[in-house]
PDB file of C-alpha atoms in Angstrom:
ATOM      1  CA  MET A   1     -22.130   3.177 -35.769  1.00 37.00           C
ATOM      2  CA  LYS A   2     -20.488   5.737 -33.488  1.00 34.00           C
ATOM      3  CA  LYS A   3     -23.841   7.301 -32.632  1.00 38.00           C
ATOM      4  CA  THR A   4     -25.237   3.938 -31.454  1.00 37.00           C
ATOM      5  CA  HIS A   5     -22.114   3.321 -29.380  1.00 38.00           C
ATOM      6  CA  ARG A   6     -22.415   6.742 -27.702  1.00 39.00           C
ATOM      7  CA  SER A   7     -26.092   6.184 -26.955  1.00 41.00           C
ATOM      8  CA  ALA A   8     -25.289   2.844 -25.370  1.00 43.00           C
ATOM      9  CA  LEU A   9     -22.536   4.484 -23.321  1.00 41.00           C
ATOM     10  CA  PHE A  10     -24.869   7.235 -22.065  1.00 42.00           C
ATOM     11  CA  LEU A  11     -27.537   4.654 -21.262  1.00 43.00           C
ATOM     12  CA  ALA A  12     -25.007   2.586 -19.289  1.00 46.00           C
ATOM     13  CA  ALA A  13     -23.807   5.712 -17.444  1.00 47.00           C
ATOM     14  CA  GLY A  14     -27.427   6.630 -16.628  1.00 48.00           C
ATOM     15  CA  LEU A  15     -28.134   3.163 -15.246  1.00 44.00           C
ATOM     16  CA  LEU A  16     -24.965   3.294 -13.151  1.00 44.00           C
ATOM     17  CA  ALA A  17     -25.980   6.696 -11.756  1.00 43.00           C
ATOM     18  CA  ALA A  18     -29.420   5.289 -10.874  1.00 43.00           C
ATOM     19  CA  VAL A  19     -27.815   2.397  -9.016  1.00 46.00           C
ATOM     20  CA  LEU A  20     -25.497   4.733  -7.105  1.00 47.00           C
ATOM     21  CA  VAL A  21     -28.443   6.812  -5.885  1.00 50.00           C
ATOM     22  CA  TYR A  22     -30.038   3.781  -4.222  1.00 56.00           C
ATOM     23  CA  ALA A  23     -26.969   1.868  -2.985  1.00 63.00           C
ATOM     24  CA  TRP A  24     -24.843   3.553  -0.345  1.00 86.00           C
ATOM     25  CA  VAL A  25     -23.639   3.199   3.235  1.00 91.00           C
ATOM     26  CA  VAL A  26     -22.039   5.785   5.551  1.00 92.00           C
ATOM     27  CA  ASP A  27     -20.807   5.871   9.157  1.00 94.00           C
ATOM     28  CA  THR A  28     -20.489   9.168  11.048  1.00 96.00           C
ATOM     29  CA  ASP A  29     -17.471   7.944  13.064  1.00 96.00           C
ATOM     30  CA  GLY A  30     -15.583   6.903   9.929  1.00 93.00           C
ATOM     31  CA  GLY A  31     -16.185   3.155  10.213  1.00 92.00           C
ATOM     32  CA  ASP A  32     -15.108   0.633  12.820  1.00 95.00           C
ATOM     33  CA  ASN A  33     -14.021   3.142  15.504  1.00 96.00           C
ATOM     34  CA  PRO A  34     -14.946   2.196  19.096  1.00 97.00           C
ATOM     35  CA  PHE A  35     -13.516   5.446  20.537  1.00 98.00           C
ATOM     36  CA  VAL A  36     -16.071   7.696  18.788  1.00 98.00           C
ATOM     37  CA  LYS A  37     -19.861   7.283  18.946  1.00 98.00           C
ATOM     38  CA  GLY A  38     -21.247   6.988  15.440  1.00 98.00           C
ATOM     39  CA  THR A  39     -24.275   6.054  13.407  1.00 98.00           C
ATOM     40  CA  CYS A  40     -24.078   3.691  10.447  1.00 97.00           C
ATOM     41  CA  THR A  41     -26.760   4.341   7.824  1.00 95.00           C
ATOM     42  CA  TYR A  42     -27.494   2.547   4.581  1.00 93.00           C
ATOM     43  CA  ASN A  43     -30.155   2.880   1.920  1.00 90.00           C
ATOM     44  CA  ASN A  44     -32.385  -0.098   1.184  1.00 87.00           C
ATOM     45  CA  ASN A  45     -34.496   0.576  -1.926  1.00 86.00           C
ATOM     46  CA  GLY A  46     -35.082   4.204  -1.007  1.00 87.00           C
ATOM     47  CA  THR A  47     -35.446   3.686   2.761  1.00 92.00           C
ATOM     48  CA  ASN A  48     -32.658   4.802   5.109  1.00 94.00           C
ATOM     49  CA  ILE A  49     -31.847   2.302   7.869  1.00 95.00           C
ATOM     50  CA  SER A  50     -29.625   3.440  10.768  1.00 97.00           C
ATOM     51  CA  PHE A  51     -27.823   1.820  13.694  1.00 97.00           C
ATOM     52  CA  THR A  52     -26.094   3.850  16.442  1.00 98.00           C
ATOM     53  CA  ASP A  53     -23.144   2.608  18.503  1.00 98.00           C
ATOM     54  CA  THR A  54     -24.522   1.598  21.918  1.00 98.00           C
ATOM     55  CA  CYS A  55     -23.154   0.464  25.274  1.00 98.00           C
ATOM     56  CA  VAL A  56     -24.473  -2.959  26.239  1.00 98.00           C
ATOM     57  CA  ASN A  57     -23.089  -2.384  29.753  1.00 98.00           C
ATOM     58  CA  ALA A  58     -20.059  -0.671  31.340  1.00 97.00           C
ATOM     59  CA  SER A  59     -17.654  -3.113  29.637  1.00 98.00           C
ATOM     60  CA  PHE A  60     -19.167  -3.891  26.233  1.00 98.00           C
ATOM     61  CA  LEU A  61     -19.930  -1.690  23.235  1.00 98.00           C
ATOM     62  CA  ARG A  62     -22.007  -2.680  20.188  1.00 98.00           C
ATOM     63  CA  GLU A  63     -19.999  -1.034  17.379  1.00 98.00           C
ATOM     64  CA  TYR A  64     -21.673  -0.617  13.962  1.00 97.00           C
ATOM     65  CA  PHE A  65     -19.678  -0.172  10.748  1.00 96.00           C
ATOM     66  CA  PRO A  66     -20.264  -0.134   6.971  1.00 94.00           C
ATOM     67  CA  ILE A  67     -20.229  -3.290   4.905  1.00 91.00           C
ATOM     68  CA  ASP A  68     -19.787  -2.346   1.266  1.00 77.00           C
ATOM     69  CA  THR A  69     -19.762  -5.280  -1.141  1.00 69.00           C
ATOM     70  CA  ASN A  70     -20.280  -5.696  -4.870  1.00 68.00           C
ATOM     71  CA  THR A  71     -23.828  -6.942  -4.307  1.00 65.00           C
ATOM     72  CA  SER A  72     -25.120  -4.878  -1.388  1.00 71.00           C
ATOM     73  CA  ASP A  73     -24.392  -2.103   1.099  1.00 86.00           C
ATOM     74  CA  SER A  74     -25.378  -2.489   4.741  1.00 92.00           C
ATOM     75  CA  CYS A  75     -24.166  -2.129   8.329  1.00 95.00           C
ATOM     76  CA  GLY A  76     -22.451  -4.849  10.305  1.00 95.00           C
ATOM     77  CA  SER A  77     -21.650  -4.890  13.991  1.00 97.00           C
ATOM     78  CA  ARG A  78     -19.252  -6.343  16.495  1.00 97.00           C
ATOM     79  CA  LEU A  79     -19.120  -6.527  20.272  1.00 98.00           C
ATOM     80  CA  VAL A  80     -16.143  -4.578  21.662  1.00 98.00           C
ATOM     81  CA  TYR A  81     -14.711  -5.302  25.129  1.00 98.00           C
ATOM     82  CA  CYS A  82     -13.591  -1.810  26.171  1.00 97.00           C
ATOM     83  CA  PRO A  83     -11.321  -2.910  29.100  1.00 95.00           C
ATOM     84  CA  GLY A  84      -9.337  -4.856  26.492  1.00 95.00           C
ATOM     85  CA  TYR A  85      -7.718  -1.528  25.548  1.00 94.00           C
ATOM     86  CA  ASN A  86      -6.364  -0.932  29.092  1.00 94.00           C
ATOM     87  CA  TYR A  87      -2.615  -0.306  29.354  1.00 94.00           C
ATOM     88  CA  ASN A  88       0.033   1.190  31.629  1.00 95.00           C
ATOM     89  CA  ALA A  89       2.672   3.681  30.495  1.00 94.00           C
ATOM     90  CA  ASN A  90       4.932   6.206  32.212  1.00 92.00           C
ATOM     91  CA  ASN A  91       3.537   5.454  35.695  1.00 93.00           C
ATOM     92  CA  CYS A  92       0.006   6.014  34.419  1.00 95.00           C
ATOM     93  CA  SER A  93      -2.851   3.561  34.188  1.00 96.00           C
ATOM     94  CA  HIS A  94      -5.126   3.986  31.152  1.00 95.00           C
ATOM     95  CA  THR A  95      -8.479   2.248  31.653  1.00 97.00           C
ATOM     96  CA  TYR A  96     -11.442   2.051  29.304  1.00 97.00           C
ATOM     97  CA  THR A  97     -15.141   1.652  30.050  1.00 98.00           C
ATOM     98  CA  CYS A  98     -18.173   1.971  27.821  1.00 98.00           C
ATOM     99  CA  GLY A  99     -20.122   5.203  28.147  1.00 98.00           C
ATOM    100  CA  GLN A 100     -22.195   7.389  25.813  1.00 98.00           C
ATOM    101  CA  GLY A 101     -21.888   4.893  22.950  1.00 98.00           C
ATOM    102  CA  ARG A 102     -18.083   4.672  22.892  1.00 98.00           C
ATOM    103  CA  CYS A 103     -15.067   3.279  24.738  1.00 98.00           C
ATOM    104  CA  LYS A 104     -14.000   6.114  27.069  1.00 97.00           C
ATOM    105  CA  GLU A 105     -10.515   6.454  28.530  1.00 96.00           C
ATOM    106  CA  SER A 106      -9.677   7.328  32.139  1.00 96.00           C
ATOM    107  CA  VAL A 107      -6.090   8.038  33.166  1.00 96.00           C
ATOM    108  CA  SER A 108      -4.647   7.895  36.665  1.00 95.00           C
ATOM    109  CA  CYS A 109      -0.961   8.497  37.331  1.00 94.00           C
ATOM    110  CA  LYS A 110       1.320   7.678  40.287  1.00 88.00           C
ATOM    111  CA  GLU A 111       4.163   9.952  41.213  1.00 78.00           C
TER     112      GLU A 111
END
């Protein structure tokens, strides 16, 4: 009886390992991070599919990020309005525009 149980356990572990080889998703910027250009890649039945964060124009960024669910792994995306991160602090103006696949900060200070 124990031998059959162990065999079933090893078979289940082998099947799980096979599933893990074919189901994964990774993002080089760590996920939903509009301040770092990244590439989200997932595996679809042995084929890698990638999406790279891209500026739509000077204000908007298409940000890709992993979607990891119980049934599938893939990449989702959202549109980020970079000037929405603008702020003022300590007599300095921090403004954001989209460039090189990320929201980039510019700082100008008044004395």
